[in-house]
Coordinates of C-alpha atoms in Angstrom, one line a residue:
Chain B
X206 CA -0.1 0.0 0.0
X207 CA 2.9 2.4 1.0
X208 CA 6.4 2.1 -0.6
X209 CA 9.1 4.2 0.6
X210 CA 12.4 3.6 -1.4
X211 CA 15.6 4.9 0.0
X212 CA 14.2 8.5 0.7
X213 CA 16.5 11.1 2.0
X214 CA 15.9 14.8 3.1
X215 CA 18.4 17.1 4.4
X216 CA 17.2 20.6 5.6
X217 CA 19.1 23.8 5.3
X218 CA 22.0 22.0 3.3
X219 CA 25.2 23.8 3.3
X220 CA 24.6 26.0 6.4
X221 CA 25.3 25.6 9.9
X222 CA 21.7 24.4 10.6
X223 CA 22.1 21.5 8.3
X224 CA 20.2 18.7 9.3
X225 CA 19.6 15.3 7.8
X226 CA 16.3 14.4 8.9
X227 CA 15.6 11.3 6.8
X228 CA 18.6 9.1 5.7
X229 CA 17.9 6.7 3.1
X230 CA 14.8 5.5 4.6
X231 CA 13.0 2.4 3.1
X232 CA 9.8 1.1 4.4
X233 CA 6.8 -1.0 3.0
X234 CA 3.4 -1.2 4.5
X235 CA 0.9 -3.9 3.4
X236 CA -2.7 -3.2 2.9
X237 CA -4.3 -3.2 6.3
X238 CA -1.1 -2.5 8.3
X239 CA -1.6 -0.5 11.5
X240 CA 1.8 0.7 12.3
X241 CA 2.9 2.6 15.3
X242 CA 6.0 4.7 15.0
X243 CA 8.1 5.6 18.1
X244 CA 11.6 7.3 18.4
X245 CA 13.4 10.0 20.0
X246 CA 13.1 13.7 19.1
X247 CA 14.5 14.6 15.9
X248 CA 14.5 10.8 14.9
X249 CA 12.5 11.8 11.6
X250 CA 9.1 10.5 12.4
X251 CA 7.1 13.5 11.6
X252 CA 9.5 14.4 8.7
X253 CA 8.7 10.9 7.4
X254 CA 5.1 11.5 7.4
X255 CA 5.5 14.9 6.0
X256 CA 7.7 13.6 3.1
X257 CA 4.6 11.1 2.4
X258 CA 2.1 13.8 2.5
X259 CA 4.2 16.2 0.3
X260 CA 4.6 19.1 2.6
X261 CA 8.2 19.3 1.1
X262 CA 9.9 17.4 -1.7
X263 CA 12.4 14.8 -0.8
X264 CA 16.0 15.2 -2.0
X265 CA 16.1 11.5 -3.4
X266 CA 14.3 8.3 -3.4
X267 CA 10.8 7.6 -4.3
X268 CA 7.3 7.4 -2.6
X269 CA 4.7 5.0 -3.8
X270 CA 1.3 5.0 -2.5
X271 CA -1.1 2.1 -3.7
X272 CA 0.9 1.5 -6.8
X273 CA 1.1 5.1 -7.7
X274 CA 4.4 6.9 -7.7
X275 CA 3.6 10.2 -6.1
X276 CA 7.1 11.6 -5.4
X277 CA 6.7 14.4 -7.6
X278 CA 3.1 15.4 -7.0
X279 CA 2.1 18.5 -5.0
X280 CA 0.6 18.3 -1.6
X281 CA -3.0 18.7 -2.6
X282 CA -2.9 16.1 -5.3
X283 CA -1.7 13.5 -2.8
X284 CA -4.2 14.5 -0.4
X285 CA -6.7 12.3 -2.5
X286 CA -4.9 9.1 -1.1
X287 CA -4.3 10.3 2.2
X288 CA -6.1 11.0 5.5
X289 CA -4.4 13.1 8.1
X290 CA -4.7 14.2 11.8
X291 CA -2.0 16.6 13.0
X292 CA -0.4 16.9 16.5
X293 CA -1.9 20.7 16.8
X294 CA -5.6 20.2 17.0
X295 CA -5.7 23.9 15.3
X296 CA -4.0 22.5 12.1
X297 CA -6.9 20.0 10.9
X298 CA -9.9 22.1 10.5
X299 CA -11.1 25.3 9.3
X300 CA -11.9 27.3 12.6
X301 CA -14.2 30.2 11.2
X302 CA -16.3 27.5 9.2
X303 CA -19.1 25.4 10.4
X304 CA -18.8 21.8 11.6
X305 CA -20.8 20.6 8.8
X306 CA -19.0 22.7 6.2
X307 CA -15.6 21.2 7.3
X308 CA -17.1 17.8 7.1
X309 CA -18.4 18.8 3.4
X310 CA -15.1 20.0 2.6
X311 CA -13.5 16.7 3.5
X312 CA -16.2 14.7 1.7
X313 CA -15.0 16.3 -1.6
X314 CA -11.4 15.4 -1.1
X315 CA -10.1 14.2 -4.6
X316 CA -13.3 15.3 -6.3
X317 CA -13.9 18.1 -8.7
X318 CA -15.1 21.4 -6.7
X319 CA -17.6 23.2 -9.0
X320 CA -20.3 25.5 -8.8
X321 CA -23.0 23.0 -7.1
X322 CA -23.9 24.2 -3.7
X323 CA -21.1 23.3 -1.1
X324 CA -23.4 20.9 1.1
X325 CA -26.4 19.0 0.3
X326 CA -29.5 18.3 2.7
X327 CA -28.7 14.3 2.2
X328 CA -25.1 15.1 3.5
X329 CA -26.4 17.1 6.5
X330 CA -28.4 14.0 7.6
X331 CA -25.4 11.8 7.1
X332 CA -23.2 14.1 9.0
X333 CA -25.7 14.0 11.8
X334 CA -25.6 10.4 12.3
X335 CA -21.8 10.2 12.0
X336 CA -21.4 12.9 14.5
X337 CA -24.1 11.3 16.8
X338 CA -21.9 8.2 16.8
X339 CA -18.8 10.3 18.1
X340 CA -21.1 10.8 21.3
X341 CA -19.5 14.2 21.9
X342 CA -22.8 16.1 21.4
X343 CA -21.6 17.6 18.1
X344 CA -24.6 16.6 16.2
X345 CA -26.6 19.4 17.8
X346 CA -24.0 22.0 17.1
X347 CA -23.5 21.2 13.3
X348 CA -23.7 24.9 12.3
X349 CA -21.4 26.1 15.1
X350 CA -18.0 27.4 14.0
X351 CA -15.1 24.8 14.8
X352 CA -13.1 27.5 16.4
X353 CA -15.5 27.2 19.3
X354 CA -14.8 23.4 19.9
X355 CA -12.2 22.0 22.4
X356 CA -9.0 20.5 21.2
X357 CA -10.4 16.9 21.9
X358 CA -13.6 17.4 19.7
X359 CA -11.5 19.0 17.0
X360 CA -9.2 16.1 16.8
X361 CA -12.4 13.5 16.8
X362 CA -13.8 15.9 14.0
X363 CA -10.6 15.7 12.1
X364 CA -10.5 11.9 12.4
X365 CA -14.0 11.8 11.1
X366 CA -13.1 14.0 8.2
X367 CA -9.9 12.0 7.4
X368 CA -12.1 8.9 6.9
X369 CA -14.9 10.4 5.1
X370 CA -13.4 9.8 1.8
X371 CA -11.8 6.4 2.6
X372 CA -8.1 7.2 2.3
X373 CA -5.5 4.7 1.1
X374 CA -3.3 5.7 3.9
X375 CA -4.1 7.2 7.3
X376 CA -1.4 9.3 8.9
X377 CA -1.7 10.3 12.4
X378 CA 1.0 12.5 13.7
X379 CA 1.0 12.4 17.5
X380 CA -2.6 13.4 17.4
X381 CA -3.2 12.8 20.9
X382 CA -0.1 14.5 22.2
X383 CA -1.6 17.9 22.9
X384 CA -4.6 16.5 24.9
X385 CA -5.2 15.8 28.3
X386 CA -4.9 12.0 29.2
X387 CA -8.6 11.3 29.5
X388 CA -9.4 13.0 26.1
X389 CA -6.4 11.5 24.6
X390 CA -7.5 8.0 25.5
X391 CA -11.1 8.7 24.2
X392 CA -9.5 9.9 20.8
X393 CA -7.2 6.9 20.6
X394 CA -10.1 4.6 21.0
X395 CA -12.0 6.4 18.3
X396 CA -9.0 6.2 16.0
X397 CA -9.0 2.4 16.7
X398 CA -12.6 2.2 15.9
X399 CA -12.4 4.3 12.7
X400 CA -9.3 2.2 11.4
X401 CA -11.1 -1.0 12.0
X402 CA -14.5 -0.3 10.5
X403 CA -12.9 1.2 7.3
X404 CA -10.1 -1.3 7.1
X405 CA -7.6 1.7 6.8
X406 CA -3.9 1.1 6.3
X407 CA -2.6 3.5 8.9
X408 CA 0.9 4.9 10.5
X409 CA 0.5 6.6 14.0
X410 CA 3.4 8.2 15.6
X411 CA 3.2 8.4 19.3
X412 CA 5.6 9.4 22.2
X413 CA 3.8 6.9 24.5
X414 CA 5.5 3.3 24.3
X415 CA 2.5 2.0 26.0
X416 CA 0.2 3.0 23.3
X417 CA 2.7 2.0 20.6
X418 CA 2.4 -1.6 21.9
X419 CA -1.2 -1.6 22.5
X420 CA -2.4 -0.3 19.2
X421 CA -1.8 -1.7 15.7
X422 CA -0.4 -4.8 14.2
X423 CA 3.2 -3.5 13.8
X424 CA 5.8 -1.3 15.4
X425 CA 8.7 0.5 14.0
X426 CA 11.4 2.6 15.8
X427 CA 13.2 5.2 14.1
X428 CA 16.6 6.8 14.9
X429 CA 18.6 9.4 13.0
X430 CA 16.4 9.2 10.0
X431 CA 15.8 5.8 9.4
X432 CA 14.0 2.7 10.8
X433 CA 16.1 0.7 13.2
X434 CA 13.5 -1.7 14.6
X435 CA 10.5 -3.3 12.9
X436 CA 8.4 -5.6 14.8
X437 CA 5.1 -7.2 13.9
X438 CA 2.7 -10.2 14.6
X439 CA 3.0 -12.3 17.7
X440 CA 6.3 -10.8 18.5
X441 CA 4.6 -7.3 19.0
X442 CA 2.0 -8.8 21.0
X443 CA 4.4 -9.9 23.6
X444 CA 6.4 -6.7 23.6
X445 CA 6.9 -4.7 26.9
X446 CA 8.1 -1.3 27.6
X447 CA 11.5 -2.5 29.2
X448 CA 11.9 -4.7 26.0
X449 CA 11.6 -1.9 23.9
X450 CA 14.2 0.2 25.9
X451 CA 16.7 -2.7 25.4
X452 CA 15.9 -3.2 21.8
X453 CA 16.4 0.4 21.2
X454 CA 19.9 0.7 22.8
X455 CA 20.8 -2.4 20.7
X456 CA 19.6 -1.0 17.4
X457 CA 20.9 2.4 17.8
X458 CA 24.2 1.5 19.2
X459 CA 23.7 3.9 22.2
X460 CA 22.5 3.7 25.7
X461 CA 18.9 3.9 25.8
X462 CA 17.8 7.0 27.4
X463 CA 14.4 6.6 28.9
X464 CA 13.8 10.4 29.1
X465 CA 14.5 10.8 25.3
X466 CA 12.3 8.3 24.4
X467 CA 9.5 8.6 27.0
X468 CA 9.3 12.2 28.1
X469 CA 10.4 14.0 24.9
Chain O
X1269 CA -28.4 75.8 11.4
X1270 CA -26.6 76.7 8.3
X1271 CA -24.1 73.9 9.3
X1272 CA -26.8 71.3 9.4
X1273 CA -28.8 72.4 6.3
X1274 CA -25.4 72.2 4.2
X1275 CA -24.6 68.8 5.9
X1276 CA -28.0 67.4 5.0
X1277 CA -27.5 69.0 1.5
X1278 CA -24.3 66.7 1.3
X1279 CA -25.6 63.5 2.3
X1280 CA -27.0 62.2 -0.8
X1281 CA -23.8 62.7 -2.4
X1282 CA -21.9 61.1 0.6
X1283 CA -24.2 58.2 0.4
X1284 CA -23.8 57.6 -3.3
X1285 CA -20.0 57.9 -2.9
X1286 CA -20.2 55.4 -0.1
X1287 CA -22.1 52.9 -2.2
X1288 CA -19.6 53.1 -5.1
X1289 CA -16.7 52.6 -2.7
X1290 CA -18.6 50.0 -1.0
X1291 CA -18.3 47.7 -3.9
X1292 CA -14.7 48.2 -3.8
X1293 CA -14.6 47.7 -0.1
X1294 CA -16.6 44.3 -0.5
X1295 CA -13.7 43.3 -3.0
X1296 CA -11.2 44.3 -0.1
X1297 CA -13.1 42.3 2.3
X1298 CA -12.5 39.3 0.0
X1299 CA -8.8 39.4 0.1
X1300 CA -8.5 40.8 3.7
X1301 CA -10.8 38.6 5.5
X1302 CA -12.1 35.7 3.5
X1303 CA -8.5 34.9 2.1
X1304 CA -6.5 36.4 4.8
X1305 CA -4.2 38.2 2.4
X1306 CA -3.3 41.9 2.4
X1307 CA -3.7 42.9 -1.3
X1308 CA -2.3 46.3 -2.1
X1309 CA -3.2 46.0 -5.8
X1310 CA -6.5 47.8 -5.2
X1311 CA -4.9 51.4 -5.5
X1312 CA -4.0 50.6 -8.9
X1313 CA -6.7 48.5 -10.2
X1314 CA -9.3 50.8 -9.2
X1315 CA -7.8 53.4 -11.4
X1316 CA -7.7 50.8 -14.2
X1317 CA -11.3 50.0 -13.9
X1318 CA -12.0 54.0 -14.2
X1319 CA -9.5 54.3 -17.1
X1320 CA -10.9 51.3 -19.0
X1321 CA -14.6 52.3 -18.5
X1322 CA -14.2 56.1 -19.5
X1323 CA -11.9 55.4 -22.6
X1324 CA -14.5 52.8 -23.8
X1325 CA -17.3 55.1 -23.2
X1326 CA -15.5 58.0 -24.9
X1327 CA -15.0 55.4 -27.8
X1328 CA -18.6 55.0 -28.2
X1329 CA -19.1 51.9 -26.1
X1330 CA -22.5 51.4 -23.9
X1331 CA -21.8 52.3 -20.5
X1332 CA -22.9 48.8 -19.1
X1333 CA -20.6 46.9 -21.4
X1334 CA -17.9 49.3 -20.4
X1335 CA -18.4 48.4 -16.7
X1336 CA -18.1 44.7 -17.7
X1337 CA -14.9 45.6 -19.4
X1338 CA -13.7 47.4 -16.4
X1339 CA -14.5 44.2 -14.2
X1340 CA -12.5 42.0 -16.7
X1341 CA -9.4 44.4 -16.4
X1342 CA -9.7 44.0 -12.7
X1343 CA -9.6 40.3 -13.1
X1344 CA -6.4 40.5 -15.1
X1345 CA -4.7 43.0 -12.5
X1346 CA -5.7 40.2 -9.8
X1347 CA -4.3 37.6 -12.0
X1348 CA -0.9 39.4 -12.2
X1349 CA -0.7 39.8 -8.5
X1350 CA -1.7 36.2 -7.9
X1351 CA 0.9 35.0 -10.3
X1352 CA 3.7 37.1 -8.8
X1353 CA 2.6 35.6 -5.3
X1354 CA 1.9 32.0 -6.2
X1355 CA 4.2 31.3 -9.0
X1356 CA 7.1 33.5 -8.3
X1357 CA 7.0 33.3 -4.3
X1358 CA 6.8 37.0 -3.7
X1359 CA 5.3 37.9 -0.7
X1360 CA 1.5 38.9 -1.2
X1361 CA 1.9 42.4 0.2
X1362 CA 4.7 43.1 -2.2
X1363 CA 3.3 41.3 -5.1
X1364 CA 0.5 43.9 -4.6
X1365 CA 2.5 46.8 -4.5
X1366 CA 4.5 45.7 -7.6
X1367 CA 1.4 45.3 -9.6
X1368 CA 0.0 48.6 -8.3
X1369 CA 3.1 50.3 -9.4
X1370 CA 3.2 48.8 -12.9
X1371 CA -0.6 49.6 -13.2
X1372 CA 0.3 53.2 -12.9
X1373 CA 1.9 53.2 -16.2
X1374 CA -0.6 51.1 -17.8
X1375 CA -3.3 53.2 -16.7
X1376 CA -1.7 56.1 -18.5
X1377 CA -1.4 54.0 -21.3
X1378 CA -5.0 53.3 -21.3
X1379 CA -5.8 57.0 -20.8
X1380 CA -3.8 58.0 -24.0
X1381 CA -1.0 59.3 -21.9
X1382 CA -3.1 61.9 -20.2
X1383 CA -3.4 62.0 -16.4
X1384 CA -7.0 62.9 -16.7
X1385 CA -9.8 62.0 -19.1
X1386 CA -13.3 63.6 -18.8
X1387 CA -16.5 61.7 -19.6
X1388 CA -19.4 64.5 -19.3
X1389 CA -23.0 63.3 -18.5
X1390 CA -24.3 65.6 -21.2
X1391 CA -22.0 64.2 -24.0
X1392 CA -22.4 60.5 -23.2
X1393 CA -25.0 58.1 -21.6
X1394 CA -23.6 56.9 -18.2
X1395 CA -24.8 54.6 -15.7
X1396 CA -24.3 56.9 -12.6
X1397 CA -23.6 60.7 -12.4
X1398 CA -23.2 62.7 -9.4
X1399 CA -25.3 65.5 -11.1
X1400 CA -28.5 63.8 -10.4
X1401 CA -27.7 62.7 -6.8
X1402 CA -30.4 65.2 -5.3
X1403 CA -32.9 64.6 -8.2
X1404 CA -36.1 62.8 -7.7
X1405 CA -35.8 61.1 -11.0
X1406 CA -34.9 57.7 -12.6
X1407 CA -31.6 59.4 -13.4
X1408 CA -30.6 59.6 -9.4
X1409 CA -27.6 57.1 -9.0
X1410 CA -28.7 56.0 -5.4
X1411 CA -31.4 53.3 -6.1
X1412 CA -29.1 52.1 -8.9
X1413 CA -26.2 51.6 -6.6
X1414 CA -28.2 50.1 -4.2
X1415 CA -29.4 47.4 -6.5
X1416 CA -25.9 46.9 -7.9
X1417 CA -24.7 46.4 -4.5
X1418 CA -27.3 43.9 -3.5
X1419 CA -26.6 42.2 -6.8
X1420 CA -22.9 42.0 -6.0
X1421 CA -23.6 40.8 -2.5
X1422 CA -26.3 38.1 -3.7
X1423 CA -23.8 36.6 -6.2
X1424 CA -20.9 36.3 -3.8
X1425 CA -23.1 35.0 -1.3
X1426 CA -24.0 32.2 -4.0
X1427 CA -20.4 31.9 -5.0
X1428 CA -19.0 31.2 -1.4
X1429 CA -21.7 28.7 -0.7
X1430 CA -20.8 26.6 -3.7
X1431 CA -18.1 23.6 -3.5
X1432 CA -15.6 25.9 -5.3
X1433 CA -16.4 29.0 -3.0
X1434 CA -16.1 26.9 0.1
X1435 CA -12.6 25.8 -0.9
X1436 CA -11.7 29.4 -1.3
X1437 CA -13.0 30.0 2.2
X1438 CA -11.1 27.1 3.6
X1439 CA -8.0 28.4 1.9
X1440 CA -8.2 31.5 3.9
X1441 CA -9.4 29.9 7.1
X1442 CA -6.4 27.5 7.2
X1443 CA -4.2 26.7 4.1
X1444 CA -2.9 23.5 5.8
X1445 CA -6.1 22.2 6.2
X1446 CA -7.2 23.0 2.9
X1447 CA -4.3 21.3 1.3
X1448 CA -4.7 18.1 3.5
X1449 CA -8.5 18.1 2.0
X1450 CA -6.9 18.1 -1.5
X1451 CA -7.6 21.8 -2.2
X1452 CA -5.3 23.6 -4.7
X1453 CA -4.7 26.6 -2.4
X1454 CA -2.5 28.5 -4.9
X1455 CA -5.1 28.3 -7.5
X1456 CA -7.6 29.5 -4.9
X1457 CA -5.7 32.4 -3.8
X1458 CA -5.1 33.4 -7.4
X1459 CA -9.1 33.2 -7.9
X1460 CA -9.8 35.3 -4.8
X1461 CA -7.3 38.1 -5.9
X1462 CA -8.9 38.1 -9.2
X1463 CA -12.4 38.3 -8.0
X1464 CA -11.6 41.2 -5.6
X1465 CA -9.7 43.1 -8.1
X1466 CA -12.6 42.6 -10.5
X1467 CA -15.0 44.3 -8.1
X1468 CA -12.4 46.9 -7.1
X1469 CA -12.2 47.9 -10.9
X1470 CA -15.9 47.7 -11.5
X1471 CA -16.0 50.0 -8.5
X1472 CA -13.6 52.3 -10.3
X1473 CA -15.6 52.3 -13.3
X1474 CA -18.8 53.5 -11.5
X1475 CA -16.7 56.0 -9.6
X1476 CA -15.3 57.5 -12.8
X1477 CA -18.7 57.7 -14.1
X1478 CA -20.1 59.3 -11.2
X1479 CA -17.5 62.0 -10.7
X1480 CA -17.4 62.4 -14.6
X1481 CA -13.6 61.6 -15.1
X1482 CA -11.1 59.0 -14.8
X1483 CA -7.8 60.1 -13.1
X1484 CA -4.7 58.3 -13.0
X1485 CA -4.3 59.3 -9.2
X1486 CA -7.9 58.3 -8.4
X1487 CA -6.8 55.3 -6.4
X1488 CA -4.3 56.7 -4.2
X1489 CA -5.3 55.7 -0.8
X1490 CA -8.0 53.4 -1.9
X1491 CA -6.9 50.5 0.1
X1492 CA -7.2 52.6 3.3
X1493 CA -10.9 53.5 2.5
X1494 CA -11.5 49.7 1.7
X1495 CA -10.0 48.6 4.9
X1496 CA -11.8 51.6 6.8
X1497 CA -15.0 50.4 5.6
X1498 CA -14.3 46.7 6.4
X1499 CA -13.3 47.7 9.9
X1500 CA -16.1 50.2 10.6
X1501 CA -18.5 47.6 9.6
X1502 CA -17.1 45.1 11.9
X1503 CA -17.2 47.5 14.9
X1504 CA -20.5 48.9 14.1
X1505 CA -22.6 45.7 12.8
X1506 CA -20.0 42.9 14.0
X1507 CA -22.4 41.8 16.7
X1508 CA -25.7 42.0 14.9
X1509 CA -24.7 40.6 11.4
X1510 CA -23.6 36.9 11.7
X1511 CA -24.8 35.9 8.2
X1512 CA -22.0 35.9 5.5
X1513 CA -24.1 37.8 3.1
X1514 CA -25.2 40.5 5.7
X1515 CA -21.5 40.8 6.6
X1516 CA -20.7 41.8 3.1
X1517 CA -23.7 44.3 2.9
X1518 CA -22.4 45.7 6.1
X1519 CA -19.1 46.5 4.5
X1520 CA -20.9 48.6 2.0
X1521 CA -22.7 50.4 4.8
X1522 CA -19.4 50.8 6.5
X1523 CA -18.2 52.6 3.4
X1524 CA -21.4 54.8 3.6
X1525 CA -20.6 55.5 7.2
X1526 CA -17.1 56.4 6.3
X1527 CA -18.3 59.0 3.8
X1528 CA -20.7 60.6 6.2
X1529 CA -18.1 60.9 8.9
X1530 CA -15.6 62.5 6.1
X1531 CA -18.6 64.9 5.0
X1532 CA -19.1 66.0 8.7
X1533 CA -15.3 66.7 9.0
X1534 CA -15.5 68.7 5.8
X1535 CA -18.2 70.8 6.9
X1536 CA -16.3 71.5 10.2
X1537 CA -14.1 73.6 8.0
X1538 CA -11.3 71.3 6.6
X1539 CA -10.7 71.3 2.9
X1540 CA -10.4 68.5 0.3
X1541 CA -6.5 68.7 0.4
X1542 CA -6.9 67.5 4.1
X1543 CA -8.9 64.5 3.0
X1544 CA -6.0 61.8 3.1
X1545 CA -5.0 63.0 6.7
X1546 CA -8.5 62.7 7.6
X1547 CA -8.9 59.2 6.0
X1548 CA -5.8 58.0 7.8
X1549 CA -7.0 59.4 11.2
X1550 CA -10.6 57.9 10.6
X1551 CA -9.1 54.4 10.0
X1552 CA -6.7 54.6 12.8
X1553 CA -9.5 55.5 15.3
X1554 CA -11.8 52.7 14.0
X1555 CA -9.0 50.4 14.2
X1556 CA -8.2 51.4 17.8
X1557 CA -11.7 51.0 19.1
X1558 CA -11.6 47.2 19.3
X1559 CA -8.2 47.5 20.9
X1560 CA -9.2 49.9 23.6
X1561 CA -12.5 47.9 24.3
X1562 CA -10.4 44.9 24.9
X1563 CA -8.3 46.8 27.2
X1564 CA -11.2 48.0 29.3
X1565 CA -12.9 44.9 29.4
X1566 CA -9.5 43.2 30.7
X1567 CA -9.3 45.9 33.4
X1568 CA -13.1 45.4 34.5
X1569 CA -12.8 41.5 34.4
X1570 CA -9.4 40.8 35.5
X1571 CA -8.2 40.6 38.9
X1572 CA -7.3 43.8 40.7
X1573 CA -3.9 44.7 41.8
X1574 CA -3.6 46.8 44.9

């Protein structure tokens, strides 16, 4: 479903700020994979997701989504294949637009946007049902501006938006990191539900090792711009946090620093 | 009493001016508030609209058709700014300033090298003219300008409700989100700038007919008047008008209020040479009001320090 072939990206090349964020990274995701991604700060996790989404162009290598080479496609064209939820709850929605308008925008991802009315009565009914399933009371506030919602409500809405047009790949970039623990758990639960119901191929970055172990069928660990650990199936199910720390120190060749992994 | 009488006498003219500039202000609203781009093309494109309309009418074209051409000239001006910004990576403000500067020369070319080209209402059939502003006849520009404003507002309300229009609003509200939803934000920014400057030039075409001449300097400070109208409308009607269409209509009313205030100030003894100074001050005052209001609310609501 996703194939990253030797992608590299260096920011600010030739300056004192030069930073190799992705270093010959290769990764293949099978259809239906739910991969959790962990790694220290600056390991390249977000950079990898942004490279896939096309926020910037990679220096070398190729990115193939669902058999289609998207390496040279601009961000808005790749969006057709992707669903994204960001770390910052402000980033995934249009604050000055209504809840239902945001949903209607997402429902037209990858479709021609012409001079037909932006939202149909049929859609409104559909969105009412879907919002009701979220159980956040949003179904009664469909005409409210999204800017009035809390961070958790926004992330839930963004998740719903990401799945309205079934994406080939769902990218979750630490989408619970800015939320309080209870809301984070709820949003995570919702993510699981949406991924399962729609059989989405998913990549989820998290700083929480427990979450990384508890969710998905596969876990990868990144360090210095490439994948240093790739665990799936039964092996992943048996994994514990101390295991992960040991594996990390072995894989990266440095002493595992709990703070770096857990608290950053 | 004499002061009041002459003020009342000047009000219809001020209202008409306000409505003409109101159409430009709605154009400014599209870039400034909907797209969240500060576009300074306006000072040039309003004069372009005036020049195009006047020269075409002088050449024998129907005044309505000439207005349509003025609108198209504005679309092109917006296109240039849009391409400077999206294709050449020039910051929006600078892109607008560049187009505005270039348009000065273009406008002189359109006007045959002259800084001023008259279009007399005796000689030509015009859509609006300030001569009839106090007449009780069909020639009176006020009802026509009001209808024109309503048409513009309704058309824009429709457009911004369509799929495409919604995607333009999303581009202004959150470009990151828009791209993640597959929206070509650059194309939408260009489209918004075109639409905005089209309206600005249309307003210029009306203004030139209204005052009976196109002038190469007629756009100087136009952006300030546009911003003034937007901000006055928000300060005055922000709490009453929530609907998008009404908000745009309020911008037009904002321009009318601006011209009323200006008229009062002129009646108090300042002359037309002081207009730019007065304009700048009016805008500064209306911009300050929300800020001061916020400060007062903060003092009242916040904890008191002994």
